[in-house]
Each structure stands twice: as C-alpha cells, then as structure tokens.
Short mmCIF file of C-alpha atoms in Angstrom, two decimals:
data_model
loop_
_atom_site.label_atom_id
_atom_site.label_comp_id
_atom_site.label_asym_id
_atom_site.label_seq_id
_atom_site.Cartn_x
_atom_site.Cartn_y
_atom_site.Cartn_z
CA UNK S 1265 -14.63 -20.87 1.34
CA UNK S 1266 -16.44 -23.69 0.38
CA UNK S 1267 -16.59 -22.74 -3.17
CA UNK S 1268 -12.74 -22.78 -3.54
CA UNK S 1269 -11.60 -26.09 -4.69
CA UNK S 1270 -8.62 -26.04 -2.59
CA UNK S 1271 -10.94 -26.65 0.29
CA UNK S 1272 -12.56 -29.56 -0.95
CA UNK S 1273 -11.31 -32.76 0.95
CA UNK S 1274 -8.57 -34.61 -0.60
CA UNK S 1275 -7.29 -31.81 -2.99
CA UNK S 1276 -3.44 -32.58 -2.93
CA UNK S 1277 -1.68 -29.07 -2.00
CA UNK S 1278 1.17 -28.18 -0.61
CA UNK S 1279 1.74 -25.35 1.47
CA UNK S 1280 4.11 -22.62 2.50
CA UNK S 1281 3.93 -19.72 5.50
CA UNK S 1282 6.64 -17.22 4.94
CA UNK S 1283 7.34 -13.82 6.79
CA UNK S 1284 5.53 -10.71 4.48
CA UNK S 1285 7.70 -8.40 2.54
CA UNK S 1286 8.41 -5.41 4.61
CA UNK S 1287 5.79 -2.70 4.80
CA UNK S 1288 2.96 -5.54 3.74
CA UNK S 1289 0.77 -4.78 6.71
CA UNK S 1290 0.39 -8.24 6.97
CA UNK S 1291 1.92 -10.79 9.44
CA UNK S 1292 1.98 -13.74 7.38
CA UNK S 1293 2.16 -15.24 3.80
CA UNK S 1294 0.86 -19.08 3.29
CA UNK S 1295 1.79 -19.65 0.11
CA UNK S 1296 -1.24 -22.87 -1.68
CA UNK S 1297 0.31 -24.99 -4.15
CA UNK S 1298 -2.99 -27.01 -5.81
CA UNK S 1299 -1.91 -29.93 -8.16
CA UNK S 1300 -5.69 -29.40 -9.95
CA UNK S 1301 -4.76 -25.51 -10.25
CA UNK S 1302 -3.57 -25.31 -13.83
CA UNK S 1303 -2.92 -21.26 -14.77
CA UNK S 1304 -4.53 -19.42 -12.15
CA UNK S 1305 -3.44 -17.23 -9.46
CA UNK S 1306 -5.17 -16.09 -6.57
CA UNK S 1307 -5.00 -14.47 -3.26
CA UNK S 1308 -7.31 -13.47 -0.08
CA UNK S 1309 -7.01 -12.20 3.34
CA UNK S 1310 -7.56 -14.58 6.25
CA UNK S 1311 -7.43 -12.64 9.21
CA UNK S 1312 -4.07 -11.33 9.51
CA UNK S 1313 -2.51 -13.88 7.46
CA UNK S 1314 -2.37 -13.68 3.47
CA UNK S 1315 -3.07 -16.94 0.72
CA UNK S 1316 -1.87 -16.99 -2.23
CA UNK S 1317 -3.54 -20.29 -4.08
CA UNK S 1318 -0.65 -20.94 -7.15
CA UNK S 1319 -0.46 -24.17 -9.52
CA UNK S 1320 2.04 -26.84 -7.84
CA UNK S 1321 4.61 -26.81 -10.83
CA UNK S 1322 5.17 -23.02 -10.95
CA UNK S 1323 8.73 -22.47 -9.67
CA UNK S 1324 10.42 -20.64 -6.75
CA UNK S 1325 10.86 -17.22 -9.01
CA UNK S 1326 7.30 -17.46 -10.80
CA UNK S 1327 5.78 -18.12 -7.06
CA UNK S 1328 8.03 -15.10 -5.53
CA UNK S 1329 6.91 -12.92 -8.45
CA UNK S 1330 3.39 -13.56 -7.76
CA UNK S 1331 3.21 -13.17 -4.42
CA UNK S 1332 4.27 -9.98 -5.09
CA UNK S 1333 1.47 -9.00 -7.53
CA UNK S 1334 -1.25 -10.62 -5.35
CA UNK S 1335 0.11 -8.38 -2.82
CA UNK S 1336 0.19 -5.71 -4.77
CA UNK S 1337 -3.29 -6.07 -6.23
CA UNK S 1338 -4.89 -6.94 -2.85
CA UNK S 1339 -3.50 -3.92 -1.83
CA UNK S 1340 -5.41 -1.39 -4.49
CA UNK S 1341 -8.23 -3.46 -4.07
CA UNK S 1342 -8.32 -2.35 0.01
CA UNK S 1343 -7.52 0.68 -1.02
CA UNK S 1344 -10.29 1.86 -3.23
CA UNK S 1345 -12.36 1.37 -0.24
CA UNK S 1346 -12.42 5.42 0.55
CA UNK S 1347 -11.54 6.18 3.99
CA UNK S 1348 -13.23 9.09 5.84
CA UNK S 1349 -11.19 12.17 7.55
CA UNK S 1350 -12.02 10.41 11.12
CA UNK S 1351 -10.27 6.88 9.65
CA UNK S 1352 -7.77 9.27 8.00
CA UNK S 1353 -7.07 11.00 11.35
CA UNK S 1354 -6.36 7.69 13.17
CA UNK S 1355 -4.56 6.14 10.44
CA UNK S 1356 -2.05 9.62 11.09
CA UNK S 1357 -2.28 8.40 14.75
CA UNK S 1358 -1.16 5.18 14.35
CA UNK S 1359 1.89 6.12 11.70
CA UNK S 1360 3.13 8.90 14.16
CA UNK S 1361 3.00 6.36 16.78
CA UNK S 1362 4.87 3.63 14.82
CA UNK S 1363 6.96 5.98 12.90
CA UNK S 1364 7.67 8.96 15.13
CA UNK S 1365 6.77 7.52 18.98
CA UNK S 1366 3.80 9.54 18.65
CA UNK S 1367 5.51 12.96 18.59
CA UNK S 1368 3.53 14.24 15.49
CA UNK S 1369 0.40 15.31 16.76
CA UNK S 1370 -2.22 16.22 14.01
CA UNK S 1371 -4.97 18.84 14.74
CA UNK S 1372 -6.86 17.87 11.99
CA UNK S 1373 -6.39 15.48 9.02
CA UNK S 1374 -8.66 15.39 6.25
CA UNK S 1375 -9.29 15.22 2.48
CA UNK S 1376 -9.11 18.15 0.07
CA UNK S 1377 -10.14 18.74 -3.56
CA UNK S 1378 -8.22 22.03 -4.34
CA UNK S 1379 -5.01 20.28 -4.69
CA UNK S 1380 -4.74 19.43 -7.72
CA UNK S 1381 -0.79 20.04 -8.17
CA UNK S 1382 0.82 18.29 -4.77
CA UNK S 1383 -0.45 15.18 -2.92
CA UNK S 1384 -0.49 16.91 0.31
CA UNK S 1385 -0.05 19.67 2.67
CA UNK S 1386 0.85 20.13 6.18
CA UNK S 1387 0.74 23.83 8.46
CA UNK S 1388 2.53 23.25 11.52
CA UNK S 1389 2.21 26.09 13.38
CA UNK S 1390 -1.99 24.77 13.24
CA UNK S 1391 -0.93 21.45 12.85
CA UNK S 1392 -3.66 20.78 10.48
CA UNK S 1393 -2.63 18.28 7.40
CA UNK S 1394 -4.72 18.09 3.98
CA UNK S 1395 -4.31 15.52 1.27
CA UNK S 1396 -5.55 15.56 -2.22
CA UNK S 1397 -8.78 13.41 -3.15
CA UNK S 1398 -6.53 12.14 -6.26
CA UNK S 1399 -5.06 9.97 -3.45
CA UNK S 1400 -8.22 8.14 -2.71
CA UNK S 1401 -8.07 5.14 -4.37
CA UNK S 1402 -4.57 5.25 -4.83
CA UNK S 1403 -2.63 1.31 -2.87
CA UNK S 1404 -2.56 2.05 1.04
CA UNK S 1405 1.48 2.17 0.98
CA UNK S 1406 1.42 4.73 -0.94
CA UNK S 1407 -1.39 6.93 1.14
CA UNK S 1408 0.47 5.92 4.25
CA UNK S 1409 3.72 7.60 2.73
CA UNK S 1410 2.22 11.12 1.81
CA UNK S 1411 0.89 10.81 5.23
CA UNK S 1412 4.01 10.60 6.88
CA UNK S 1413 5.74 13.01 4.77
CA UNK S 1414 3.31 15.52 6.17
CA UNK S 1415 3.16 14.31 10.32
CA UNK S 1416 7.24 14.48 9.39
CA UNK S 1417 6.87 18.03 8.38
CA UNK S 1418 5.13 18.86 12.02
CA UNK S 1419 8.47 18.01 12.99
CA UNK S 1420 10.67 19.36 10.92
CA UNK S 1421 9.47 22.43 8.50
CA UNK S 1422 11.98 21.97 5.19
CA UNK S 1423 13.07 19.47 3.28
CA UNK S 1424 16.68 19.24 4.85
CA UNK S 1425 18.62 16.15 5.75
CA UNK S 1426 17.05 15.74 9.14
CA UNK S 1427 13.52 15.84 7.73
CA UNK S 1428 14.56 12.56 5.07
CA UNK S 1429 16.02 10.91 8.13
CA UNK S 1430 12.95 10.93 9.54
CA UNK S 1431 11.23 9.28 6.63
CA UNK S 1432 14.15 6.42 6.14
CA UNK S 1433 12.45 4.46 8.77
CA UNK S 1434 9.30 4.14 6.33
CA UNK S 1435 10.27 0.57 3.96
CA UNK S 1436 8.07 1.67 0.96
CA UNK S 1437 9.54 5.34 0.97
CA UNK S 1438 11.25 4.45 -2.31
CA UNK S 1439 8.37 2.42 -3.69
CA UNK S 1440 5.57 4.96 -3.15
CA UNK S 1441 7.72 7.97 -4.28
CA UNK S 1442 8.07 5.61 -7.52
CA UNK S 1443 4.26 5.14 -7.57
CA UNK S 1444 3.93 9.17 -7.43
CA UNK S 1445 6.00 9.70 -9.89
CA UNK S 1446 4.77 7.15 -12.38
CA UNK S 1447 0.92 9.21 -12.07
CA UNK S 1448 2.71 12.42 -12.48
CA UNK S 1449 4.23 11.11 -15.89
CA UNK S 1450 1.53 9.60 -17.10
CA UNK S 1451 -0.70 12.73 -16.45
CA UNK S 1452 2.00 14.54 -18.39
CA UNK S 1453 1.77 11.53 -21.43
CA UNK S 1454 -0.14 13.02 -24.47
CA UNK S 1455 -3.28 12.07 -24.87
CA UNK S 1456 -4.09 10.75 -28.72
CA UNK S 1457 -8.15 10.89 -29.47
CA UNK S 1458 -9.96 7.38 -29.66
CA UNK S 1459 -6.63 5.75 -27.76
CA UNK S 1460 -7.88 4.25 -24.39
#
C-alpha cells in the first residue's frame, strides 16, 4: 500500500463510499479522487470493500463509467483464477441457497471438456451438473449465471415460464446472457490470416 501515492501523508483526495451495483459481490464502493492523479485509473479489493483511485477533476459520468470498468475488469481478473470442482460445488451451494433457499441440491458439480457447443448441462433425475472448461476464465457473473441456469433446471426440467421465473431473481441474468452471446458471435466472426 505504501507504494501507492494516495497513501502518502498529505496527498489531497477526496473520497466517496457508495452502495455496489447489483450483483457486484461486493459490499462497498469508496470511490479516491487524487488531485496529483492526472490520467490514470485504478482499482483494488480491500476486504469486502472496493477502491477505485480516479483524478479529482474527472466528472460524475466519467467517474460512474469507470467504476464500472474497474468493476468489470477486477472481475475477469478474479476470475481467471480457475476454480476446482470442490470450489465449483460450493459455489452451486451457496447460489441455490441465495437463489433458490437451498432447494437445488447438486450431486455433483464439476468441469467438462466435451462440451464444446453449450456452456452447461444439468441431469436431474442424478442431479449431477457439468459445465464447459470454455467457461474457466470467463468474469465470475457470468459463471455464476450458467450455474444457476443448471441448479434451476433440478427444479424445473424445460425451458417454460416457470423455469425463467426462477432465474429473474439473478440481477446479471441479462448481462451474462449478453456476455454469452457476444463469445458465440465472435467464434462465428471469420477469421482473416495475419489479422490478430
């Protein structure tokens, strides 16, 4: 911390705690306004609490519009941190609990690598769920999503009405379908030799 010169003593800053954005994961947002901070933008996780260092002139939009990216960006970075079938299995506890009052009840959760054409799959009558290794890596909204598509389906088998009403409780439904999509049609994108 000492490194950051936001720290140092008599840095002028101003600074901001707001509520996060709904799904964050995180309790709080200080926002750091630095008068020395010129361009940059950055962020880090302080116990349940997020920073966000910004320059002190940027206004209310630019700061709203970063938070968002920091958040965003923190986000892939925690997620690229691979988690195993055991941390996958108690993630699926804790979504059925929050999501579902714990009435999806998992066998077995764990990755796959023969799925190459859906992001996951769910038997209920073993109650085992799989999810594609092309998820790893992928933010932890979005992971948390597939996951609860598939504890939803040990609920309800189809894709009827009741089974979306199950999911509307989820705030980054619409988001992470987005996400999915976006990888799907860029997959699809043609790829032109020597473009990177």
């Amino acid at each position: 911390m000492s490194a950051d010169p936001l720290h140092r003593a008599g840095t002028p800053q101003r600074s901001t705690t707001s509520p996060p954005p709904s799904g964050s994961g995180t309790s709080a947002i200080e926002v750091r306004r630095s008068a020395r901070r010129r361009r940059t933008v950055s962020a880090y996780r302080e116990g349940d609490r997020t920073v966000v260092l910004i320059p002190a002139r940027m206004s209310e939009a630019e700061e709203q519009r970063w938070v968002n990216v920091m958040l965003d960006k923190l986000a892939a970075q925690e997620s690229k941190r691979v988690l195993g079938d055991a941390e996958l299995a108690e993630r699926a506890q804790r979504l059925s609990a929050q999501y579902f009052d714990g009435r999806a009840r998992p066998s077995s959760v764990r990755w796959v690598t023969n799925q190459n054409t859906r992001w996951g799959s769910c038997t209920p009558a073993e109650g085992s769920i799989r999810l594609s290794h092309r998820l790893q890596g992928m933010p932890e909204y979005v992971v948390d999503y597939v996951l609860l598509h598939e504890l939803a389906h040990l609920l309800v088998p189809g894709h009827g009405p009741r089974f979306w009403r199950l999911l509307e409780g989820y705030p980054r439904t619409e988001r992470a379908r987005g996400y999915l999509e976006g990888v799907v049609a860029a997959e699809r994108l043609p790829h032109l030799p020597g473009a990177r």
